[in-house]
Tab-separated table of C-alpha atoms and ligand atoms in Angstrom:
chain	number	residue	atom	x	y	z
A	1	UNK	CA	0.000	0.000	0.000
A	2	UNK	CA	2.869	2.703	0.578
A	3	UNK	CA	4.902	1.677	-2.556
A	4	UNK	CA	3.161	3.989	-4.303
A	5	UNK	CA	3.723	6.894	-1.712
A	6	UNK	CA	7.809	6.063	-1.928
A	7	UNK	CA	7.865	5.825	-5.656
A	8	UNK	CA	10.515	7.608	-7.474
A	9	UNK	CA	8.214	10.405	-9.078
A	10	UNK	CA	6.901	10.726	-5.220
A	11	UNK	CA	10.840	11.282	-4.374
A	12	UNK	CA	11.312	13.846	-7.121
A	13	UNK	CA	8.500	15.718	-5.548
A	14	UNK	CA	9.866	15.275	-1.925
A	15	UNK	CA	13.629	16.691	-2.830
A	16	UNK	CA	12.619	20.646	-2.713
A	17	UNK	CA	10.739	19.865	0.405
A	18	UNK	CA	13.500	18.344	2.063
A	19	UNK	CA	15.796	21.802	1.064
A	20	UNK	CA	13.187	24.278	1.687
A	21	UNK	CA	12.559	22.690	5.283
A	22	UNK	CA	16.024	22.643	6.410
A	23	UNK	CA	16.594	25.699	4.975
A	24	UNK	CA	13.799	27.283	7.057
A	25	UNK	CA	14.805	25.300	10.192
A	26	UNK	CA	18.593	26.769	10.568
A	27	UNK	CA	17.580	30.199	8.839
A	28	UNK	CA	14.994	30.584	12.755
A	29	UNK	CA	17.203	28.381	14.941
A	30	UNK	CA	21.045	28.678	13.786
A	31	UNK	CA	21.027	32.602	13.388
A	32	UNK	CA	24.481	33.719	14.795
A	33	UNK	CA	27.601	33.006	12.736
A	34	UNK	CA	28.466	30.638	14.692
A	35	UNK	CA	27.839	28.817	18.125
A	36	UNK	CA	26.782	25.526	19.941
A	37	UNK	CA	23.657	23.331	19.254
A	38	UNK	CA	21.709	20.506	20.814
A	39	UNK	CA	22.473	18.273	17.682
A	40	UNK	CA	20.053	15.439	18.252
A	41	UNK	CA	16.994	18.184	19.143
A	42	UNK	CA	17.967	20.201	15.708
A	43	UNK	CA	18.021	17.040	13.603
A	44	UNK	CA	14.751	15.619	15.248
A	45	UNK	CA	12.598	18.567	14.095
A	46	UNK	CA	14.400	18.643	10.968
A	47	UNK	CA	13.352	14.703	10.297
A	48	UNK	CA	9.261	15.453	12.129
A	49	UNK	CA	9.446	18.412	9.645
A	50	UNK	CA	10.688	16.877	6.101
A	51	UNK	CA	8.733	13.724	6.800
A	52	UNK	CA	5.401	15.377	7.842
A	53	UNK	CA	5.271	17.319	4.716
A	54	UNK	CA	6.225	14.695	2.297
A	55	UNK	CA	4.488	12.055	4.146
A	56	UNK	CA	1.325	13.692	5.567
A	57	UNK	CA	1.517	16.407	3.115
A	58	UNK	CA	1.285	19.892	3.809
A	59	UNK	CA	-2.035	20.500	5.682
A	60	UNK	CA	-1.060	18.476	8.446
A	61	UNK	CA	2.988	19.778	8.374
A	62	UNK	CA	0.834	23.669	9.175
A	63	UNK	CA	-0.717	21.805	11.976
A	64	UNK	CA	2.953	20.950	13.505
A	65	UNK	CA	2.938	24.080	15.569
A	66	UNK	CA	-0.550	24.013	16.976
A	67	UNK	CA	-0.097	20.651	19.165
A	68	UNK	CA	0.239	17.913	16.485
A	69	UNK	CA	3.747	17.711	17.506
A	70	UNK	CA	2.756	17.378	21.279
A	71	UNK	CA	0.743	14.906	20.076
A	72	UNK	CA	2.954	12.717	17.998
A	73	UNK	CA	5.535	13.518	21.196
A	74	UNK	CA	2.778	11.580	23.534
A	75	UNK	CA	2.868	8.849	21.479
A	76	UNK	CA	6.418	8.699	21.445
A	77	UNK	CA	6.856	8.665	24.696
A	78	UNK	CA	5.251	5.322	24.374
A	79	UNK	CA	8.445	4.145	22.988
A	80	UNK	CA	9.874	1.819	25.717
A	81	UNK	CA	10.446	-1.602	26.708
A	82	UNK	CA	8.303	-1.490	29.535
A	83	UNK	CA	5.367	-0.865	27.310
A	84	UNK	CA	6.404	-3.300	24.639
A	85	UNK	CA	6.323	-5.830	27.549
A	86	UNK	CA	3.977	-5.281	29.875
A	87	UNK	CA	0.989	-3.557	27.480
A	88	UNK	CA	-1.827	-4.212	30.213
A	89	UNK	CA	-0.072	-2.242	32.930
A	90	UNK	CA	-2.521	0.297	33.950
A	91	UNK	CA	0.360	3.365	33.158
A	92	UNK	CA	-0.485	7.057	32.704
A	93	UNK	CA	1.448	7.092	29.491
A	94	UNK	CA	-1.198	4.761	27.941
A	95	UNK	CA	-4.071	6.718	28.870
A	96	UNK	CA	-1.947	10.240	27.525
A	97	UNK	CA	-1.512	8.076	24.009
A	98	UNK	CA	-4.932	6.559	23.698
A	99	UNK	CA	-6.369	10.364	24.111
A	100	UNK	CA	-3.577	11.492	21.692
A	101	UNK	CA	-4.193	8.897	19.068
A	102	UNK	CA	-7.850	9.422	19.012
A	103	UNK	CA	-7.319	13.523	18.855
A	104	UNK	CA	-4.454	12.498	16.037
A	105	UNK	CA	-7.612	10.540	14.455
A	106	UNK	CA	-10.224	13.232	13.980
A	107	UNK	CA	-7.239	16.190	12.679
A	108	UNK	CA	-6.500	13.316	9.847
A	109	UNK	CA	-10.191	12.608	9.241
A	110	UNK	CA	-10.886	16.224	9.017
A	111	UNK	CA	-7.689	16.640	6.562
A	112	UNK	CA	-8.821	13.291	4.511
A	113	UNK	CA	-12.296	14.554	4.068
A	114	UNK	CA	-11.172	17.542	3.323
A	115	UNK	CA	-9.383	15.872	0.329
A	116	UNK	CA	-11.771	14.084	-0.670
A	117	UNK	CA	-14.233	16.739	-1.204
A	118	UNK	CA	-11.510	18.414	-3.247
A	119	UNK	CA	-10.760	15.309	-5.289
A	120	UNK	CA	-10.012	16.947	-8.627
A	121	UNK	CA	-6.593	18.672	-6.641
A	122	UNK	CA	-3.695	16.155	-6.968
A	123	UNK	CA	-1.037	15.749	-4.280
A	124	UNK	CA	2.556	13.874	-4.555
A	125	UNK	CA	2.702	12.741	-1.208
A	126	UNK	CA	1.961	9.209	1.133
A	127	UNK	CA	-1.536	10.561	2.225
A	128	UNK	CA	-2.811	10.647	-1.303
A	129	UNK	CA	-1.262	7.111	-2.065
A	130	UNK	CA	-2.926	5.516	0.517
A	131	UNK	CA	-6.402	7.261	0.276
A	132	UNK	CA	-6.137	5.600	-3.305
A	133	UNK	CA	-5.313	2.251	-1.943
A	134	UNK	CA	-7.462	-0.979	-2.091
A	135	UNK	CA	-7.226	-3.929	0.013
A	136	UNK	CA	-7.093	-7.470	-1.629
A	137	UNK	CA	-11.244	-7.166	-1.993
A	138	UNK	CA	-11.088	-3.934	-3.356
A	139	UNK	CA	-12.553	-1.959	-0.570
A	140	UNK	CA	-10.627	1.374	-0.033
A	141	UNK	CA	-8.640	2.044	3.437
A	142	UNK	CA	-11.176	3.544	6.005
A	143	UNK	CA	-10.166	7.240	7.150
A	144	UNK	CA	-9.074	5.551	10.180
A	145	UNK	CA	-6.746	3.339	8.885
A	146	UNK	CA	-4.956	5.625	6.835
A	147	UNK	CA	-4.355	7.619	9.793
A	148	UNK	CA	-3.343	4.868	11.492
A	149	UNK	CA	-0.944	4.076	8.257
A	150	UNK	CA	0.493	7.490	8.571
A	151	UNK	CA	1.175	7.311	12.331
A	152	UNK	CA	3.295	4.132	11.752
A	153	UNK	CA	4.858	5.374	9.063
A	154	UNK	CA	5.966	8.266	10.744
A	155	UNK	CA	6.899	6.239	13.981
A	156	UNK	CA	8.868	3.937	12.010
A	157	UNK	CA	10.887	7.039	10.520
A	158	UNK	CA	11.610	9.548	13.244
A	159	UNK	CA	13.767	8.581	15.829
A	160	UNK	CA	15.924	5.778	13.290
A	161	UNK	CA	16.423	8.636	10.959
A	162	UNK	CA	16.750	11.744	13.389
A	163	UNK	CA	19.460	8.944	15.176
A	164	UNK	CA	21.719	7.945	11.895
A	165	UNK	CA	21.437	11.763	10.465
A	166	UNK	CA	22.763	13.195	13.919
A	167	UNK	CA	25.657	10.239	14.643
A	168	UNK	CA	26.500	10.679	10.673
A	169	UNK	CA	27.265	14.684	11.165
A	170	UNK	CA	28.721	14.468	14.766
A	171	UNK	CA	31.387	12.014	12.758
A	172	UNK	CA	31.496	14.144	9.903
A	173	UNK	CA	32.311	16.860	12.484
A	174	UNK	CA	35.372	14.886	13.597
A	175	UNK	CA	36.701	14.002	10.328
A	176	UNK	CA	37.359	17.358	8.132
A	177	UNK	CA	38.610	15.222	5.293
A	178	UNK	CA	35.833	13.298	4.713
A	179	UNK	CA	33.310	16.572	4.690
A	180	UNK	CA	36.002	18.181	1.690
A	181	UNK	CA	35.493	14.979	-0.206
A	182	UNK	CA	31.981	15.076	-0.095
A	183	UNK	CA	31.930	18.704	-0.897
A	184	UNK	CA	34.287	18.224	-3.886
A	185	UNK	CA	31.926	15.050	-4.945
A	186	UNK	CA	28.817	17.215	-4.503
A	187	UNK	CA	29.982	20.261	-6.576
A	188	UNK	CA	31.258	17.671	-9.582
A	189	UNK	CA	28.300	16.091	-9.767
A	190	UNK	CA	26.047	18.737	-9.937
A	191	UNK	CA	28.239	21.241	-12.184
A	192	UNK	CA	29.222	24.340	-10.120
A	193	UNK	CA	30.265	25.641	-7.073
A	194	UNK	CA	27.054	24.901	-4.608
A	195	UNK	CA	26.259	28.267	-2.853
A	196	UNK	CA	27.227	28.673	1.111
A	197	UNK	CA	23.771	30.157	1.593
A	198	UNK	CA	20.136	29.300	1.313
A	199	UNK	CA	20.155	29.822	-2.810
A	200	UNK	CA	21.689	26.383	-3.297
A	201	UNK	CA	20.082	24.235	-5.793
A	202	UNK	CA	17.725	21.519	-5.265
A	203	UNK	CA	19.667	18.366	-6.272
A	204	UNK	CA	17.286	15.867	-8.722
A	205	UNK	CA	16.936	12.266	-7.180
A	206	UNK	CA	19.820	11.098	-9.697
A	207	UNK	CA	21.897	13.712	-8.447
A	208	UNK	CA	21.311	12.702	-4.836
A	209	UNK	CA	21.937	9.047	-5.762
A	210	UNK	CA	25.079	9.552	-7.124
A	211	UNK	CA	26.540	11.665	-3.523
A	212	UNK	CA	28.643	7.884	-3.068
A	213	UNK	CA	30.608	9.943	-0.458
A	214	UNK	CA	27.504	11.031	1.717
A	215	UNK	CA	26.167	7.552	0.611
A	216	UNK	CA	29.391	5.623	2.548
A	217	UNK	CA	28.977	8.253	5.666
A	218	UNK	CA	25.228	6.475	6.403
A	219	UNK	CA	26.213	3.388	5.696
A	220	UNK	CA	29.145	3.432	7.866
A	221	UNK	CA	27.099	5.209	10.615
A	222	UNK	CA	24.324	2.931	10.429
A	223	UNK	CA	27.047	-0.214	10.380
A	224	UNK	CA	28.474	1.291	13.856
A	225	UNK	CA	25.569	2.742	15.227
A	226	UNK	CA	22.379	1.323	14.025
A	227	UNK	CA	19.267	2.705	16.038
A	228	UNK	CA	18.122	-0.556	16.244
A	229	UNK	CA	19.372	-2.821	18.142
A	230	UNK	CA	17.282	-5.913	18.075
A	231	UNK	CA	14.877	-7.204	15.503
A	232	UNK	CA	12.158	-10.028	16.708
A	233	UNK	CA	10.145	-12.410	15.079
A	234	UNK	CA	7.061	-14.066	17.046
A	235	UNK	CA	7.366	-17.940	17.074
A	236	UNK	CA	4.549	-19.654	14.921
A	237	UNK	CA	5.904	-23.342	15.054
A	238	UNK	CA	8.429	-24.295	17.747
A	239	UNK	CA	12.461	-23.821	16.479
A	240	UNK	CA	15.144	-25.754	17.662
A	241	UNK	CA	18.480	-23.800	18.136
A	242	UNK	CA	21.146	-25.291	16.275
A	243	UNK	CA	23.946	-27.277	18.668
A	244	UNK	CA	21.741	-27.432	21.480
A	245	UNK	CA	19.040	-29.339	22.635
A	246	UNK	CA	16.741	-26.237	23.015
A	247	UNK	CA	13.700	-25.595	21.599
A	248	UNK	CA	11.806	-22.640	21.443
A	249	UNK	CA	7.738	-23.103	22.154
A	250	UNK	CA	5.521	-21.250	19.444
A	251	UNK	CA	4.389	-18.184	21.136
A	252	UNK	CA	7.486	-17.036	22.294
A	253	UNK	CA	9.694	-14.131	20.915
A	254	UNK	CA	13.081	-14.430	19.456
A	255	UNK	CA	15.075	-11.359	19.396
A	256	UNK	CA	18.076	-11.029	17.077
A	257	UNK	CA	21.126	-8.365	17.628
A	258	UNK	CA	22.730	-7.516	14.282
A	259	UNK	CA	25.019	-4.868	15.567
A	260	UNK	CA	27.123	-7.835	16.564
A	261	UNK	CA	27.934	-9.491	13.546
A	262	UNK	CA	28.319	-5.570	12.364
A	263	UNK	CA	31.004	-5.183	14.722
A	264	UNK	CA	32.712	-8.416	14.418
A	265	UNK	CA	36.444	-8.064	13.751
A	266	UNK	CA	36.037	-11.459	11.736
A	267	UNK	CA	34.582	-9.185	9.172
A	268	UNK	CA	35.650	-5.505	9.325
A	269	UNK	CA	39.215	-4.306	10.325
A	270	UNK	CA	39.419	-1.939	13.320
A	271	UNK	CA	35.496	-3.146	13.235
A	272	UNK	CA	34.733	0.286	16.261
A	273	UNK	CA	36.413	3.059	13.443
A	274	UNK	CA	34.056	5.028	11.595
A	275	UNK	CA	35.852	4.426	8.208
A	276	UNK	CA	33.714	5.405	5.644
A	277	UNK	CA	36.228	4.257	2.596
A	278	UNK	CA	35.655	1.108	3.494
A	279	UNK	CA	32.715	0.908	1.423
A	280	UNK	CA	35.140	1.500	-1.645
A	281	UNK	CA	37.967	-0.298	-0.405
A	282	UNK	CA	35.355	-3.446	-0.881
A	283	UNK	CA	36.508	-4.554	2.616
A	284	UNK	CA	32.604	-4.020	3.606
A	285	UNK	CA	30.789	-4.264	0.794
A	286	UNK	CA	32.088	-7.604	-0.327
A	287	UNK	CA	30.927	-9.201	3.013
A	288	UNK	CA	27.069	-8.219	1.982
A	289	UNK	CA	24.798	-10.918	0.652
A	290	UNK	CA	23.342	-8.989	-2.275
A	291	UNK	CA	20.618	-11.557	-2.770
A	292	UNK	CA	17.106	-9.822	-3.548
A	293	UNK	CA	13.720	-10.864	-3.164
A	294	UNK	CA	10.468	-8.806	-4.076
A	295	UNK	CA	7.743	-9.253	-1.661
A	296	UNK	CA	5.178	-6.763	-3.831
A	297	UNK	CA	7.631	-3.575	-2.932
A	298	UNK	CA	10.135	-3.626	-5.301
A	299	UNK	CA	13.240	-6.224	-5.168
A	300	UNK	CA	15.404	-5.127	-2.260
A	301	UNK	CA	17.867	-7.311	-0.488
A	302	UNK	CA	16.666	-9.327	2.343
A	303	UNK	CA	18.863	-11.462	2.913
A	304	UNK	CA	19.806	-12.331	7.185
A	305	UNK	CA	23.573	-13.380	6.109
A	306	UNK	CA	24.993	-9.991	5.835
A	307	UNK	CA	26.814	-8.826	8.771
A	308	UNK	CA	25.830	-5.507	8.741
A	309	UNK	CA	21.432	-5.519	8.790
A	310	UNK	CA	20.461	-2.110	10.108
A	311	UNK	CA	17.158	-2.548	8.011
A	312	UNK	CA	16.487	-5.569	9.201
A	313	UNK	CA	15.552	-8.928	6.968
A	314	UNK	CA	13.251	-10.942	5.407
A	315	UNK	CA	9.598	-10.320	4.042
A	316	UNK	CA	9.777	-7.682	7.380
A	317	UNK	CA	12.639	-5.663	6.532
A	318	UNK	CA	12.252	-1.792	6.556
A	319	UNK	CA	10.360	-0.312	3.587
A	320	UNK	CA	11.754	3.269	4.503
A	321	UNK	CA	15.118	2.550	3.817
A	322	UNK	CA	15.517	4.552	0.001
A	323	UNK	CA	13.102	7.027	1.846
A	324	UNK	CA	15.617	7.152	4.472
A	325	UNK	CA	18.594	7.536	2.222
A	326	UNK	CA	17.464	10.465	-0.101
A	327	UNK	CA	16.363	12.281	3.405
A	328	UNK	CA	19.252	12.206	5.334
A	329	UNK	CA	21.487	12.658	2.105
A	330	UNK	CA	19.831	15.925	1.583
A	331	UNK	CA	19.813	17.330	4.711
A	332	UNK	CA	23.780	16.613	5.029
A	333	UNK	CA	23.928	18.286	1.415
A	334	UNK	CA	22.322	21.614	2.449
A	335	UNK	CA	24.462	21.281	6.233
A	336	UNK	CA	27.761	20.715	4.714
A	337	UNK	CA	26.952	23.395	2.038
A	338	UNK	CA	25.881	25.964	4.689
A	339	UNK	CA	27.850	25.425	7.837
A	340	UNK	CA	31.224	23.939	9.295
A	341	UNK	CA	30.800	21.717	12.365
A	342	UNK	CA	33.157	20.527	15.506
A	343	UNK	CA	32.405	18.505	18.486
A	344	UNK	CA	31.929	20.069	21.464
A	345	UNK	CA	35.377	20.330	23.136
A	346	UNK	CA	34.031	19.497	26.088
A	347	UNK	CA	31.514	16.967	24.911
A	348	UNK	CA	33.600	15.319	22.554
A	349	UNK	CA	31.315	12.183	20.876
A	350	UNK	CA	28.405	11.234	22.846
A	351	UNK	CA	27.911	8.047	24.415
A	352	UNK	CA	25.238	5.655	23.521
A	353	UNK	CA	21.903	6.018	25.815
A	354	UNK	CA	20.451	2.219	25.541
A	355	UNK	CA	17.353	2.991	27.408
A	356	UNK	CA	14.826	3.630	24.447
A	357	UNK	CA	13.848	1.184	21.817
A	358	UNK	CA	15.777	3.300	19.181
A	359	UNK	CA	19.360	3.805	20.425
A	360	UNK	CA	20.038	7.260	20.591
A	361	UNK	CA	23.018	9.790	21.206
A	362	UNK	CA	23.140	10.722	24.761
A	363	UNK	CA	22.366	14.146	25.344
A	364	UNK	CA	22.866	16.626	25.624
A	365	UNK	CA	24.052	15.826	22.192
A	366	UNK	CA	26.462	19.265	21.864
A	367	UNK	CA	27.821	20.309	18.188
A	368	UNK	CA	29.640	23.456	17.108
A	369	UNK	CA	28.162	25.074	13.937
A	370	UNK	CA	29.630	27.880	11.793
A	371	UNK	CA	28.097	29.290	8.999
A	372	UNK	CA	30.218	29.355	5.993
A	373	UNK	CA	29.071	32.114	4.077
A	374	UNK	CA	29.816	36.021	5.274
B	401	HEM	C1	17.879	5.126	8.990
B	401	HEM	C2	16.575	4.979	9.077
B	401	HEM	C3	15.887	3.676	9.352
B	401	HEM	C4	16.353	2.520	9.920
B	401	HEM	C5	17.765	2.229	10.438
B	401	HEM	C6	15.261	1.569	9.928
B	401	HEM	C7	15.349	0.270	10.418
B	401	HEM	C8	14.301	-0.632	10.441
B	401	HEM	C9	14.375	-1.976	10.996
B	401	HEM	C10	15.609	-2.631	11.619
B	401	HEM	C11	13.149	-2.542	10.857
B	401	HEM	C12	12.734	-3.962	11.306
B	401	HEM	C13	13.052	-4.908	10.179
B	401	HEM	C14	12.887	-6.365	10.546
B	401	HEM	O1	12.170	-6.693	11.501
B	401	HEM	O2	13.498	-7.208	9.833
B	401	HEM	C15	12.281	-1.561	10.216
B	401	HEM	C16	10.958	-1.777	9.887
B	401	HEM	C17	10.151	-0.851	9.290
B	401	HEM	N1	10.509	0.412	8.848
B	401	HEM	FE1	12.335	1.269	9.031
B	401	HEM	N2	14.141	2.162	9.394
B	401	HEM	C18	14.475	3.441	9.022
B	401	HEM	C19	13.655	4.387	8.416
B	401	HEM	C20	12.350	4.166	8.043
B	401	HEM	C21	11.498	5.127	7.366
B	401	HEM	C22	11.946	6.527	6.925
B	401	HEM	C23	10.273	4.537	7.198
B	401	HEM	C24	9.035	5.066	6.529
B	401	HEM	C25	9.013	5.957	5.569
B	401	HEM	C26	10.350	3.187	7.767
B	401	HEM	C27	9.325	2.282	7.776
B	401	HEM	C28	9.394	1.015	8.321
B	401	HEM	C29	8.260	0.105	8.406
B	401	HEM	C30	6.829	0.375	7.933
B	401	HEM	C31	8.739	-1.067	9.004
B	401	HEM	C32	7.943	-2.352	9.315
B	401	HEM	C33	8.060	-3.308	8.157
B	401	HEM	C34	7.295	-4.596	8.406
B	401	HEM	O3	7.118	-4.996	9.569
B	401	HEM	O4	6.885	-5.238	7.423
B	401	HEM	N3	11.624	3.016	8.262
B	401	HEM	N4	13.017	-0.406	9.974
């Protein structure tokens, strides 16, 4: 149902969103020449704000100031083993997200029927795919289950993206040489000197794809610090472990930890570096299984023998992740372009705070920013 809402003429549309947003977001929030930000807060609103338009499209991205953000933030805070585990615990937090998701419900009815009464305008974006969308029968998706569609999506997006986009620059912050080659690759590729200001040209979606430098920088990030940490799979029929004489009861959960196998020195050297020429050196790349499979998405590689799975696997593997890619490519694009970073002195590179689902940067999550042009 969302293929159509991650399409490539959908991405084409999203690019000038994904410039004009950031452009806005560090022309009202990074206005001195130069000086210290919360990274990981400026990169969150940056992802709530590209995705929202693009995603929700741009009735509901107007709505972001007046509480829809509070709202998706209530829901969030939803976000944590205990209520993965325990989900008939009688907690405040539930109560705060059931009244969020049901005031969450009636703004996106409101916005759908909107649309619908309008249904001769056309708009490039995940809320219009899905409105269109049939299930197997042919019945369309009920207003509710759109929403519901677009709240998952969103989820699914936010923190994984805000976390890899904010680890990606704080790196990129400590190694100078890799931001000039990506600067160099950038201005090649697209023909001329990119402006240090907020005239610099939307890249097309071919021009994004070919930014291999800023391509190796997320894969490297995501290979040493994928947000997720474990990916599970219910147990239908009972598995025995290979070597042992355990078996695993259907019902049960099995949890998996790729960020092992992604740090194993059996496959990468110096396996902690963030390196991200070793995506050219074919030291990484070669260990990938590049088997593909197409599940009714598009054939994408799902293969569980890579080391390095920060998607995930199987018929369950992320759908986001080209969605992922072209966002966080472009906001590093119009970043680099505009401003030079440092870590904090004091700071240095954060930690990682395990206590949420998605592993974040612990905070506060301080970067140096200076803007490049006069
Ligand atoms: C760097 C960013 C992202 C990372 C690292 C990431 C990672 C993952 C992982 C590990 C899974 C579980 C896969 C499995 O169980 O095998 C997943 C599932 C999923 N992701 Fe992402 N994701 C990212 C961005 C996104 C975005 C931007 C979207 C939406 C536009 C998205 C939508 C989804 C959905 C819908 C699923 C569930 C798929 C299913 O259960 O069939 N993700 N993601």
């Amino acid at each position: 149902m969302v293929k159509a809402g991650l399409s490539i003429e959908n991405f084409r549309a999203y690019l000038p969103i994904f410039v004009q947003e950031v452009n806005q977001y560090v022309d009202k929030h990074w206005t001195e020449p130069e000086g210290t930000v919360e990274l990981l807060q400026s990169i969150s609103e940056m992802i709530i704000m590209t995705a929202s338009h693009t995603l929700l499209g741009p009735e509901i991205r107007s709505k972001l100031h007046e509480g829809v953000a509070d709202l998706y933030h209530t829901l969030d805070s939803c976000f944590t083993p205990v209520h993965f585990l325990f989900e008939w615990l009688p907690l405040p937090s539930y109560y705060a997200s059931d009244r969020a998701h049901a005031e969450l419900d009636s703004i996106f009815g409101a916005v759908i029927a909107e649309r619908r009464k309008n249904s001769n305008e056309k708009h490039t974006d995940m809320l219009d795919a899905l409105m269109a969308s049939r299930y197997k029968n042919g019945e369309p998706l009920s207003d509710k289950h759109v929403g519901n569609m677009l709240i998952a999506l969103l989820m699914a997006g936010q923190h994984t993206s805000a976390a890899t986009t904010t680890w990606a620059l704080l790196n990129l912050a400590a190694n100078p040489d890799v931001v000039a080659e990506a600067r160099t690759e950038v201005a090649s590729i697209m023909g001329r000197e990119i402006p240090k200001s907020a005239d610099l040209p939307v890249p097309s979606f071919e021009d994004v794809k070919g930014f291999d430098t800023l391509d190796r920088v997320v894969r490297e990030t995501l290979r040493i610090r994928s947000p997720l940490v474990q990916v599970m799979r219910k147990v239908i029929k009972p598995v025995a472990v290979p070597n042992t004489n355990y078996v695993i009861p259907a019902g049960n959960y099995i949890v998996a930890s790729p960020i092992i196998s992604a740090t194993d020195s059996k496959y990468y050297s110096d396996p902690e570096a963030w390196v991200p020429s070793r995506w050219t050196t074919g030291e990484a790349d070669d260990t990938q299984d590049k088997a593909t499979t197409d599940y009714g998405f598009g054939a994408t590689t799902t293969s569980a023998r890579s080391p390095t799975l920060p998607f995930g696997a199987g018929r369950h593997r992320c759908i986001g992740e080209q969605f992922a890619y072209l966002q966080i490519k472009t906001i590093l694009y119009v970043l680099l372009s505009r401003f030079d970073f440092e870590l904090d002195p004091k700071r240095g590179m954060p930690p990682r705070n395990f206590n949420s689902m998605v592993v974040l940067p612990e905070g506060p999550v301080l970067c140096r920013y200076k803007r490049r042009s006069a």
